[in-house]
Short mmCIF file of C-alpha atoms and ligand atoms in Angstrom, two decimals:
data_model
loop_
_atom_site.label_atom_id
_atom_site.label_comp_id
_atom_site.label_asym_id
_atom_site.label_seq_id
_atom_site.Cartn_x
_atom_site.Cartn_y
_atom_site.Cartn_z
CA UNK A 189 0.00 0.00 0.00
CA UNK A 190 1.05 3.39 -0.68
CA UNK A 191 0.57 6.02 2.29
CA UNK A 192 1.22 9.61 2.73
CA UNK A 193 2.13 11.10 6.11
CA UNK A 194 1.72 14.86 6.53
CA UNK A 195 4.07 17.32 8.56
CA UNK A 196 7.60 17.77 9.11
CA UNK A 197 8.02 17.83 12.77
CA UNK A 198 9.60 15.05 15.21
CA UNK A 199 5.82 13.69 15.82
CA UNK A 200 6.13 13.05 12.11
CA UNK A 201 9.45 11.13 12.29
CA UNK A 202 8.50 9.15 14.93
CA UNK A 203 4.82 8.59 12.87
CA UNK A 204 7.29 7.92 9.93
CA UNK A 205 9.07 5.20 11.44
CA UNK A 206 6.14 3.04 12.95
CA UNK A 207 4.53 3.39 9.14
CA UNK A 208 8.14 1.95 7.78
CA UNK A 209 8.02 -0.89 10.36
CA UNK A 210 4.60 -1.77 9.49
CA UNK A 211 3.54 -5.45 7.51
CA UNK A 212 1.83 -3.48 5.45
CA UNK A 213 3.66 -0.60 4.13
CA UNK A 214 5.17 -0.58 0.72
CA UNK A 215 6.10 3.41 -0.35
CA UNK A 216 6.12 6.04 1.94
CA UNK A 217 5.65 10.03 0.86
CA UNK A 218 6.23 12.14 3.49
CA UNK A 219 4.43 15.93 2.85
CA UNK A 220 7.05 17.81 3.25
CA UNK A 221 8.91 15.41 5.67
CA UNK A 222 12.07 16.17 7.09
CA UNK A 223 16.11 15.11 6.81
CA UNK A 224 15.25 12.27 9.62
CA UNK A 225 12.42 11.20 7.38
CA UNK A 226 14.08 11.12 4.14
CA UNK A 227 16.35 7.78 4.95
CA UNK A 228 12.75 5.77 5.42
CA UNK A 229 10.56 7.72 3.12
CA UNK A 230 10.45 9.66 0.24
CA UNK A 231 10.10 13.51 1.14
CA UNK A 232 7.57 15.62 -0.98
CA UNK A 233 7.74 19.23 -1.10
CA UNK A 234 4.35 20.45 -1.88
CA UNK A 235 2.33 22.90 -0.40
CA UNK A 236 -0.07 21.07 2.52
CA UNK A 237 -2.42 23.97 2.42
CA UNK A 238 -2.98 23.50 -1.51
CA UNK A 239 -5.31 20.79 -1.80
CA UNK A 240 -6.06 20.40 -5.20
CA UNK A 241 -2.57 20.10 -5.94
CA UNK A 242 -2.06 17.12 -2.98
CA UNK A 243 -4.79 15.55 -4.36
CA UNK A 244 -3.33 15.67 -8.02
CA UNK A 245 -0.06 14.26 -6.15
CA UNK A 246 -1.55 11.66 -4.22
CA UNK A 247 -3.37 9.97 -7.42
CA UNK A 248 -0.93 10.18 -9.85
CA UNK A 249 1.69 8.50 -6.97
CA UNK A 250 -1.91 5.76 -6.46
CA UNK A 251 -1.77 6.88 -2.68
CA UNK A 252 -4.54 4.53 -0.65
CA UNK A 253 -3.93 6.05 2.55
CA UNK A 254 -3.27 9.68 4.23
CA UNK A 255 -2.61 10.14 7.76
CA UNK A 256 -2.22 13.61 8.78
CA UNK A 257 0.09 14.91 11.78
CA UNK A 258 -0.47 18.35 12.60
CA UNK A 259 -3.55 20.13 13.33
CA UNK A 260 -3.26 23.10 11.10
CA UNK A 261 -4.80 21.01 7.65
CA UNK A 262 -7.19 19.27 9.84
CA UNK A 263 -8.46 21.98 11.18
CA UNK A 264 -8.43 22.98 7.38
CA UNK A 265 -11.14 19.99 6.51
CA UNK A 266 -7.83 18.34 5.19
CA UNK A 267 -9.99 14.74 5.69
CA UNK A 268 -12.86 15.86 4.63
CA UNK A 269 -11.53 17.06 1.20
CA UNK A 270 -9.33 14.11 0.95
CA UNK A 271 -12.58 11.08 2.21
CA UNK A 272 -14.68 13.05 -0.42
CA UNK A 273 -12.15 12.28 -3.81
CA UNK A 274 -12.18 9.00 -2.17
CA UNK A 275 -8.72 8.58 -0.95
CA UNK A 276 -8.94 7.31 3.19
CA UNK A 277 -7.64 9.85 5.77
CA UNK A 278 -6.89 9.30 9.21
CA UNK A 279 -7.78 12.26 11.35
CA UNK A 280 -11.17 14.03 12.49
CA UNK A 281 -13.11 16.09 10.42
CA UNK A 282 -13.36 19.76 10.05
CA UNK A 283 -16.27 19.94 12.09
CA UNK A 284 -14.76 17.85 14.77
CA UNK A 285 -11.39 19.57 14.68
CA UNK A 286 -13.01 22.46 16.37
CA UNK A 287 -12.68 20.80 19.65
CA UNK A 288 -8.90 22.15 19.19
CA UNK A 289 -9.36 25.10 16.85
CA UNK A 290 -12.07 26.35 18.68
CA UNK A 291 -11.78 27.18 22.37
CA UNK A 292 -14.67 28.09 22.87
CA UNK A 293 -16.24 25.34 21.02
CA UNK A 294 -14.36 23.15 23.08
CA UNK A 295 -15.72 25.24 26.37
CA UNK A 296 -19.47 25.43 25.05
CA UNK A 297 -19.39 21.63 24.92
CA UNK A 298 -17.48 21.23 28.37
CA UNK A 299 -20.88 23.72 29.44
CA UNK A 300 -23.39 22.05 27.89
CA UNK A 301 -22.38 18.64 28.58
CA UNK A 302 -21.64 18.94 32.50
CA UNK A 303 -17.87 18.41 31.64
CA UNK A 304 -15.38 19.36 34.24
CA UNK A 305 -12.72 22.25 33.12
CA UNK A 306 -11.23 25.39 34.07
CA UNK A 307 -14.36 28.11 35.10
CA UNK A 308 -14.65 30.53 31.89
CA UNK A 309 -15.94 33.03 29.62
CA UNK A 310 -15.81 33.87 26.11
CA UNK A 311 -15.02 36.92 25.69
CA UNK A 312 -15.54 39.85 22.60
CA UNK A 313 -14.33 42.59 24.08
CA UNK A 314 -12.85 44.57 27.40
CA UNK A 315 -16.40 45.28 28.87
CA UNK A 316 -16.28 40.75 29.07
CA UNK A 317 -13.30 40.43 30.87
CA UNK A 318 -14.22 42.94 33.31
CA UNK A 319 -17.17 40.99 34.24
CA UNK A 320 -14.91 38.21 34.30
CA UNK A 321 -11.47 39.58 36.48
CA UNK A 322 -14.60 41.16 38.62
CA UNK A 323 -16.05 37.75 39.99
CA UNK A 324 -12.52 35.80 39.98
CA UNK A 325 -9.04 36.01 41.90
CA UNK A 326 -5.93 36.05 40.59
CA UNK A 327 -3.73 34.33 38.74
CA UNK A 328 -5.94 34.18 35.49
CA UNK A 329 -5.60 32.37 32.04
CA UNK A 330 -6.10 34.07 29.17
CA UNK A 331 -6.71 32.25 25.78
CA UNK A 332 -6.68 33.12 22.18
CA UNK A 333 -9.86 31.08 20.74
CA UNK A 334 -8.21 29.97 17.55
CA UNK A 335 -5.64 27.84 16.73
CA UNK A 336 -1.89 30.08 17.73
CA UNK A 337 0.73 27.32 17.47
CA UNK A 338 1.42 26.80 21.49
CA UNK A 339 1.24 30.53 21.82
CA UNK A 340 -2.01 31.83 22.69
CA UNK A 341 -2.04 30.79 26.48
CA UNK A 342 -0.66 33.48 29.21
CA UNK A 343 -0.97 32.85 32.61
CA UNK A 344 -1.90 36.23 33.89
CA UNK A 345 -1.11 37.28 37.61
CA UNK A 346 -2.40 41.05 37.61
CA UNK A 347 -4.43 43.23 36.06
CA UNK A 348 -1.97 44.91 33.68
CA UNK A 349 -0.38 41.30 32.10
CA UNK A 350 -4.46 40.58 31.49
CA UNK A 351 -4.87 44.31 29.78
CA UNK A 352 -1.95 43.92 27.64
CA UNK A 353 -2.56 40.50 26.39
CA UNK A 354 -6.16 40.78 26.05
CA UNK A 355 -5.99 43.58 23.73
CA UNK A 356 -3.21 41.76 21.67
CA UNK A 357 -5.99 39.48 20.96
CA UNK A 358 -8.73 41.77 20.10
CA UNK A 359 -6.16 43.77 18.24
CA UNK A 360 -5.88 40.42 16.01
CA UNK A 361 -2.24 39.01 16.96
CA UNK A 362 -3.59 35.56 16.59
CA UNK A 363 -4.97 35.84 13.04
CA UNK A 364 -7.21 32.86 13.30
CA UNK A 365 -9.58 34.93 16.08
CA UNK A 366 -10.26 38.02 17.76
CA UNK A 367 -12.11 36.09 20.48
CA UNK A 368 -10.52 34.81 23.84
CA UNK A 369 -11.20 32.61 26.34
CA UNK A 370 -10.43 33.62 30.12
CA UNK A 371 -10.64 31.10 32.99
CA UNK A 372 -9.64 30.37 35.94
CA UNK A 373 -6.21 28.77 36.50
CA UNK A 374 -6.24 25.46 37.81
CA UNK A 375 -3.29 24.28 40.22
CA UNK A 376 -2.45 20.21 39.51
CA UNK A 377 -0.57 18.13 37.97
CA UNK A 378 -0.90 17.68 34.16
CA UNK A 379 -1.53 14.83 32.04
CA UNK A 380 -1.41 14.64 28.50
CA UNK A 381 -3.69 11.19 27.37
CA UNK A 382 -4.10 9.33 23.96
CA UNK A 383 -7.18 7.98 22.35
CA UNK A 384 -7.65 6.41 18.79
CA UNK A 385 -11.59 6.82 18.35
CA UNK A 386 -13.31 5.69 15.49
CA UNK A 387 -17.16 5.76 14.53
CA UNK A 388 -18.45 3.12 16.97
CA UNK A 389 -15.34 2.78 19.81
CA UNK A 390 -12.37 3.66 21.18
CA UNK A 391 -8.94 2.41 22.22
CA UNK A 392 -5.95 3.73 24.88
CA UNK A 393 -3.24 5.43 22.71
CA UNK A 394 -1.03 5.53 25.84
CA UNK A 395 -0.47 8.50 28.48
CA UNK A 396 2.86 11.06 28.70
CA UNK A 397 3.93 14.15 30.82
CA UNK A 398 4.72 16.99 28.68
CA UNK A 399 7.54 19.74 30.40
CA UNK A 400 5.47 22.90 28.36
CA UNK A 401 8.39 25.11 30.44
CA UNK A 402 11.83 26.38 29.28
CA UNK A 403 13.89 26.43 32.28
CA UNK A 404 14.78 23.49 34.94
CA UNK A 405 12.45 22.59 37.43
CA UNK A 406 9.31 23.81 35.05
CA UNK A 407 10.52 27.95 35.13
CA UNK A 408 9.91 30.52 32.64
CA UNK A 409 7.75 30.82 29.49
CA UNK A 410 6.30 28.11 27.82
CA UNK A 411 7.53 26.36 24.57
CA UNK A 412 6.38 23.64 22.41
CA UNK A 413 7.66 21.28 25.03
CA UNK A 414 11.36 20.54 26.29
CA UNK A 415 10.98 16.86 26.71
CA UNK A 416 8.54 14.27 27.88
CA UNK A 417 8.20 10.83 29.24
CA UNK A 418 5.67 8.16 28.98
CA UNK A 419 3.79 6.05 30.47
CA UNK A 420 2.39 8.97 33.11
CA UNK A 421 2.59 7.48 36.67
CA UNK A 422 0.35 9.81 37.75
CA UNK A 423 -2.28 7.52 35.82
CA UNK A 424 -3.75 4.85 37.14
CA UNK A 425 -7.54 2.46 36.32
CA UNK A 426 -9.38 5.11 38.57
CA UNK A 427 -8.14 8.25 37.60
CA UNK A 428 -8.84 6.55 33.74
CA UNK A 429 -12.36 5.65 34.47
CA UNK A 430 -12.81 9.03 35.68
CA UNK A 431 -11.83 10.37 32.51
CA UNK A 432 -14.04 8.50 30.45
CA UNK A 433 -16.45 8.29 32.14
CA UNK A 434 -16.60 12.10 33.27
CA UNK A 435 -14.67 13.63 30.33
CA UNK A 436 -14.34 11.86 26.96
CA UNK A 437 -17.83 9.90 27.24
CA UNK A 438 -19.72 12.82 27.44
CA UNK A 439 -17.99 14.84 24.55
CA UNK A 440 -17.78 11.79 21.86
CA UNK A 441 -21.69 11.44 22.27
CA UNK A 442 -22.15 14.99 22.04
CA UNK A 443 -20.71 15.06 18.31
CA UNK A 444 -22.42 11.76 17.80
CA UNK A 445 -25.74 13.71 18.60
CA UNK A 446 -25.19 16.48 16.32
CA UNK A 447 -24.37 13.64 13.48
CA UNK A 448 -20.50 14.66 13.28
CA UNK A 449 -19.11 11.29 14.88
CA UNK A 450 -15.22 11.96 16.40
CA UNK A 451 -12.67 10.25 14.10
CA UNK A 452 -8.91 10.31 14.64
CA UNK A 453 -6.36 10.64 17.01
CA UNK A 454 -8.00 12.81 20.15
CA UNK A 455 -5.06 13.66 22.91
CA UNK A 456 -6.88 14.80 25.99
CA UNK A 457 -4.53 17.23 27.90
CA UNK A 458 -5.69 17.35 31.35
CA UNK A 459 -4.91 18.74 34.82
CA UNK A 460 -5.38 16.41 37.79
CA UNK A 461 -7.08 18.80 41.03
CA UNK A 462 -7.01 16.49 44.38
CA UNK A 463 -7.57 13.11 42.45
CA UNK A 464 -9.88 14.33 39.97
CA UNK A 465 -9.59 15.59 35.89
CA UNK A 466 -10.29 18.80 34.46
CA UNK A 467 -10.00 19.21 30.84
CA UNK A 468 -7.51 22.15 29.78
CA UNK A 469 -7.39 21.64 25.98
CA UNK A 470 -8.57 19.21 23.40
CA UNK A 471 -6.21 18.33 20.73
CA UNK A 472 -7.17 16.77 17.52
CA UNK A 473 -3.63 15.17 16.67
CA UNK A 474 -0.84 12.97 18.60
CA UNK A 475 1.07 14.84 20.77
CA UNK A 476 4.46 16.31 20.24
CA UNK A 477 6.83 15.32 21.57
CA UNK A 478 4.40 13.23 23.46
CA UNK A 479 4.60 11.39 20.33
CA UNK A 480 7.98 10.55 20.01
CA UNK A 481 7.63 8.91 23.92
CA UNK A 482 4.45 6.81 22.67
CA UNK A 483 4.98 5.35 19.56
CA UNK A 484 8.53 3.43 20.68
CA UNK A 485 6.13 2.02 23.13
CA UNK A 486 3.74 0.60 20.69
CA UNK A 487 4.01 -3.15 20.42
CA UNK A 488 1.41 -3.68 17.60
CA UNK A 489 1.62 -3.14 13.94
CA UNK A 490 0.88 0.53 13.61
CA UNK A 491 -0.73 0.17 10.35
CA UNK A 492 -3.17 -2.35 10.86
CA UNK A 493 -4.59 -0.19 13.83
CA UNK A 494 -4.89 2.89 11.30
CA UNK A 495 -6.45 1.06 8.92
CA UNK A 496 -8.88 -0.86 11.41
CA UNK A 497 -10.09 2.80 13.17
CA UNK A 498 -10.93 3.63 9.41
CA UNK A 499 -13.04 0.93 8.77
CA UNK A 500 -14.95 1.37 11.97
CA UNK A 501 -13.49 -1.86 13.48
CA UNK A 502 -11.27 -0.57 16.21
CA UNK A 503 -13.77 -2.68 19.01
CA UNK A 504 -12.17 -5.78 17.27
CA UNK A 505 -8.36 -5.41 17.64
CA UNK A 506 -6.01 -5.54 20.39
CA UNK A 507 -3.60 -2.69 20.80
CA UNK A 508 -0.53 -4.22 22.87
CA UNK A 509 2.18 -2.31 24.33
CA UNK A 510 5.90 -2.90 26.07
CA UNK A 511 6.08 -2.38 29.54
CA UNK A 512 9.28 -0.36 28.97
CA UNK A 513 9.56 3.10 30.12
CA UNK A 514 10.41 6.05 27.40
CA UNK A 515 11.37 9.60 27.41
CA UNK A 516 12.68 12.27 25.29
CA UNK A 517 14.90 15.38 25.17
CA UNK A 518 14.18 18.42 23.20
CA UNK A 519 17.46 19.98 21.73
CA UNK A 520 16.89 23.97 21.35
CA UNK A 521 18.58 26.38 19.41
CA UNK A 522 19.74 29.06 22.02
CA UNK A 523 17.50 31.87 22.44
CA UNK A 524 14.06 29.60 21.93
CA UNK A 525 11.27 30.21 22.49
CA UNK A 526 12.78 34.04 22.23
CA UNK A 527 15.09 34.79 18.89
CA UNK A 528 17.22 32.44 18.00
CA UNK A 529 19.72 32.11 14.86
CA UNK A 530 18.92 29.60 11.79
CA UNK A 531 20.81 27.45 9.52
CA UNK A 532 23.74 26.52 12.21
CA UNK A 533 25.57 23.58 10.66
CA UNK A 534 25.08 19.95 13.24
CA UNK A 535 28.32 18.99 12.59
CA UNK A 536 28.73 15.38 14.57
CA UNK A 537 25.24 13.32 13.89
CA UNK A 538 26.63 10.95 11.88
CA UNK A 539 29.16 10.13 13.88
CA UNK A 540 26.86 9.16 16.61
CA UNK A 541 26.81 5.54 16.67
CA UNK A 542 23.48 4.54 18.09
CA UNK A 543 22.44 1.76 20.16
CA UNK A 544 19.27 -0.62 19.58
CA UNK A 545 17.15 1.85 22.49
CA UNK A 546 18.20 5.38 21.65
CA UNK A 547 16.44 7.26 18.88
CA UNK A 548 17.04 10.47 17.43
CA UNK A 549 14.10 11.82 16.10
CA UNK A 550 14.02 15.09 13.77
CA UNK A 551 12.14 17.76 13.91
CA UNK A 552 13.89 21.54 12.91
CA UNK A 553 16.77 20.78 10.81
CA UNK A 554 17.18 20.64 7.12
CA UNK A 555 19.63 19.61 4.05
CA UNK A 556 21.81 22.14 2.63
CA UNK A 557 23.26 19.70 0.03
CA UNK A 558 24.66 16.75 1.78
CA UNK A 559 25.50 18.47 5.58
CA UNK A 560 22.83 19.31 7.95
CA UNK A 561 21.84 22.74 9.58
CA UNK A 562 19.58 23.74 12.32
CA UNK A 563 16.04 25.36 10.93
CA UNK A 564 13.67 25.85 13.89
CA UNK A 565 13.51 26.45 17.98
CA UNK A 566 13.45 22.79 18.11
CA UNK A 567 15.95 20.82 16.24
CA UNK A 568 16.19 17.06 17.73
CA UNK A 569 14.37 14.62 19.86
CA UNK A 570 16.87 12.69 21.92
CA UNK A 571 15.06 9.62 22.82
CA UNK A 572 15.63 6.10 24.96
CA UNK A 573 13.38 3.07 26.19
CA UNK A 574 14.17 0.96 28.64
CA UNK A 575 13.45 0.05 32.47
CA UNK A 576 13.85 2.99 34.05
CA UNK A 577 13.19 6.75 33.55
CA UNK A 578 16.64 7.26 35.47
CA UNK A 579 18.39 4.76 33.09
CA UNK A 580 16.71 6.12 30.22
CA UNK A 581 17.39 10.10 31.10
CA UNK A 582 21.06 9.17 31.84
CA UNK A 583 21.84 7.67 28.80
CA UNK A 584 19.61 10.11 26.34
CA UNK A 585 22.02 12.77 28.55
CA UNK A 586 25.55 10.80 27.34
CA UNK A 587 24.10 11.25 23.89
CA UNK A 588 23.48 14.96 23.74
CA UNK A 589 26.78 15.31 25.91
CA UNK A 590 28.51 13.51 22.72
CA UNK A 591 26.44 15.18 20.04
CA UNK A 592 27.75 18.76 21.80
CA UNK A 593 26.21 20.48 19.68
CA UNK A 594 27.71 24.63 20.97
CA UNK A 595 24.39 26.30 19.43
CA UNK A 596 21.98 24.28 21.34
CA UNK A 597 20.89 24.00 24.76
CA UNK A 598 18.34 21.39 26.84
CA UNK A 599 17.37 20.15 29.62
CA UNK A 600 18.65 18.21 32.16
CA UNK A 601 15.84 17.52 34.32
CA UNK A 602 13.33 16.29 32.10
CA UNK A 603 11.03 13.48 34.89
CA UNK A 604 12.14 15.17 37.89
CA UNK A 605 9.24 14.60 39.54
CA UNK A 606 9.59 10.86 38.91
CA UNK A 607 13.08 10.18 39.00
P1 AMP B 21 -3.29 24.86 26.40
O1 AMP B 21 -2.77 25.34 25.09
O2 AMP B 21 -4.73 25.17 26.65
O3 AMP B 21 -2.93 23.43 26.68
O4 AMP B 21 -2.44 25.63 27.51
C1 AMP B 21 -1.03 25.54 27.53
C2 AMP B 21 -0.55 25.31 28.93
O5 AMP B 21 -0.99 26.38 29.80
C3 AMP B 21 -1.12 24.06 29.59
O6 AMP B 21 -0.39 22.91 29.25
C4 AMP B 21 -0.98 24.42 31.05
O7 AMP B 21 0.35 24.24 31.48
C5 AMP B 21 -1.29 25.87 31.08
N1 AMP B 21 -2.72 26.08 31.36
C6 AMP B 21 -3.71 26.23 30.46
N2 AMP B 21 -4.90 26.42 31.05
C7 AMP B 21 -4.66 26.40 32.37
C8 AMP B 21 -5.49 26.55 33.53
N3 AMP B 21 -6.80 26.80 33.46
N4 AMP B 21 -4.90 26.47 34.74
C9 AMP B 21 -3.58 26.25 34.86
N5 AMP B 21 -2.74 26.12 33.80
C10 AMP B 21 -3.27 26.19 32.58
N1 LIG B 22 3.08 18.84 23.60
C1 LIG B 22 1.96 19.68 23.46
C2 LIG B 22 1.25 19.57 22.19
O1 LIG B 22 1.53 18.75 21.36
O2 LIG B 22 0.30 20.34 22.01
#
């Protein structure tokens, strides 16, 4: 079979390499891909926001299958355009993307539905947050509505941070909205957990803890995510049935009602108040790097799972995983998530010899030719599965101490809680 992957980030290299493992893969096109993908798959660079001219792509190359990584074409109706000319997409539809491109969709359904999450309101303009700051204590979360690449959350702590990001909003920063979300800001621990739905069930797609913070011991502004680990200990069978039961039942059935059934990967980022789960954000796509923690978990044909959740028959299959422990460390350009210089050459990769449990997953680099240069805030996943998180960290920390890589920086402290 002949499958296209979209996205270019480490999520997608990790995606990349459980499609190349797979029974049942034969070519792989990666839309655009990146250099970690090119050795496994053949990288396309088209345009993922054109699709007529993806579609052209994908029929003259007799793609069958299309799973999509990022949010931004879902959102899109990437699937739907793609399910309509007949060629089978993994991910939700437009409609259902809103849970993540649409705060306030995603709040109105919390509402409506009896679903526990942060205490909000949508708001249009100043006179709304005043009625909100008015009836609440401080500190405060403020919230683009649409879709702002990891950027549109501030944790507010006085009245002037909420003025001056509030009218960044309204003033149209975020270009997918001019409406916020405010709530109340929740103190817990977080937990970032995986579902693969399809029309009639659902199955566990594993559980990670994200580090959203910059600096050691969780300090300073929030990024894409310095590192993760999986499985989350904080999980266990009642916390989960609380979920479901409270959270993720509840919302699934909702869309069901209004005849716009949940398809897709659906990563329910949560934080955990005295025992029990509040939803903080839907999103409509694997995690990343949650991802990259998950997938060398996976004991199951990868494939065969996709393709079952399209045909409906998840309820029938049995997703098995190792009982290994995994976790990953984000290598930043200095400066990120502030400025930070482009195109720095990574001079000793290949000479990295790497062992059967250590991965190095890529996510902002690029070819110049034959030699490899730095192109984002987040350049490469460091990754390791084994029996312990301290085993794991300690040896994903030799690697990046080998790599040495004078432009970068990471952290060292990635599962301090756990270790
Ligand atoms: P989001 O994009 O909604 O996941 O928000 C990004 C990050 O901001 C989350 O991972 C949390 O660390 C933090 N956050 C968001 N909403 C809240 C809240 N209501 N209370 C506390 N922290 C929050
Ligand atoms: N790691 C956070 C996210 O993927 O949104």
């Amino acid at each position: 079979m002949n499958i296209a992957l979209i996205g270019s980030g480490g999520r997608e290299h990790v995606l990349c390499q459980k499609i190349y493992e797979s029974s049942l893969s034969k070519k792989i096109f990666c839309i655009p891909g990146n250099p970690g993908t090119s050795n496994i798959a053949e990288n396309v660079n088209l345009e993922i926001n054109n699709f007529t001219k993806l579609l052209k792509f994908l029929k003259n190359n007799k793609v069958s299958l299309v799973i999509v990584g990022p949010e931004g074409p879902l959102v899109k109706g990437l699937t739907d355009f793609l399910n309509d000319h007949n060629i089978n997409t993994f991910g939700p539809s437009k409609f259902a993307s809103k849970l993540e491109g649409s705060k306030s969709f995603m709040k109105t359904i919390c509402k409506k539905n009896k679903i526990p999450t942060a205490k909000y309101k949508t708001c249009k303009n100043k006179k709304d947050v005043n009625i909100f700051l008015k009836e609440n204590i401080f500190p405060i979360v403020v919230k683009a509505d649409g879709l702002a690449a990891g950027k549109g959350v501030t944790i507010c702590y006085n009245k002037k941070e909420v003025n001056r990001v509030t009218k960044e909003i309204f003033g149209g920063k975020f270009k997918t909205s001019k409406k916020l979300v405010i709530e109340e800001y929740l103190q817990g621990d977080e937990l970032s957990y995986f579902l693969i739905v399809d029309k009639n069930s659902y199955k566990f797609f594993g559980s990670a803890q994200d580090h959203k913070k910059v600096g050691e011991r969780d300090k300073g502004p929030n990024t894409g995510g310095m590192g993760a680990y999986s499985p989350a200990p904080i999980l266990n069978k009642k916390l989960e049935n609380k979920i479901l039961k409270r959270i993720v039942d509840p919302t699934l059935k909702a869309l069901k009602k209004m005849k716009k059934p949940y398809t897709g990967f659906l990563y329910v980022g949560l934080i955990i108040v005295k025992g029990n789960p509040y939803l903080i954000e839907y999103n409509v796509r694997m995690g990343d790097p949650e991802c990259q923690v998950i997938l060398p978990r996976l004991n199951s044909d990868f494939l065969k799972i996709i393709i079952s959740s399209i045909n409906n028959k998840l309820s029938k299959i049995k997703i098995n995983w190792k009982n290994k422990k995994c976790m990953t460390i984000v290598l930043c350009s200095k400066g990120y998530p502030g400025k930070f210089k482009k195109l720095v050459p990574i001079k000793n990769l290949n000479k990295i010899k790497l062992k059967k449990n250590i991965f190095i997953f890529h996510a902002g680099t690029r070819f110049l030719g034959d030699k490899l240069f730095s192109n984002g805030g987040r350049i490469l996943n460091v990754t390791s599965i084994g029996t312990s998180f301290n085993l794991v960290r300690k040896r994903i920390l030799k690697t990046l101490k080998k790599l040495n890589w004078k432009f970068g920086f990471y952290r060292k402290d990635i599962g301090w809680k756990v270790i």
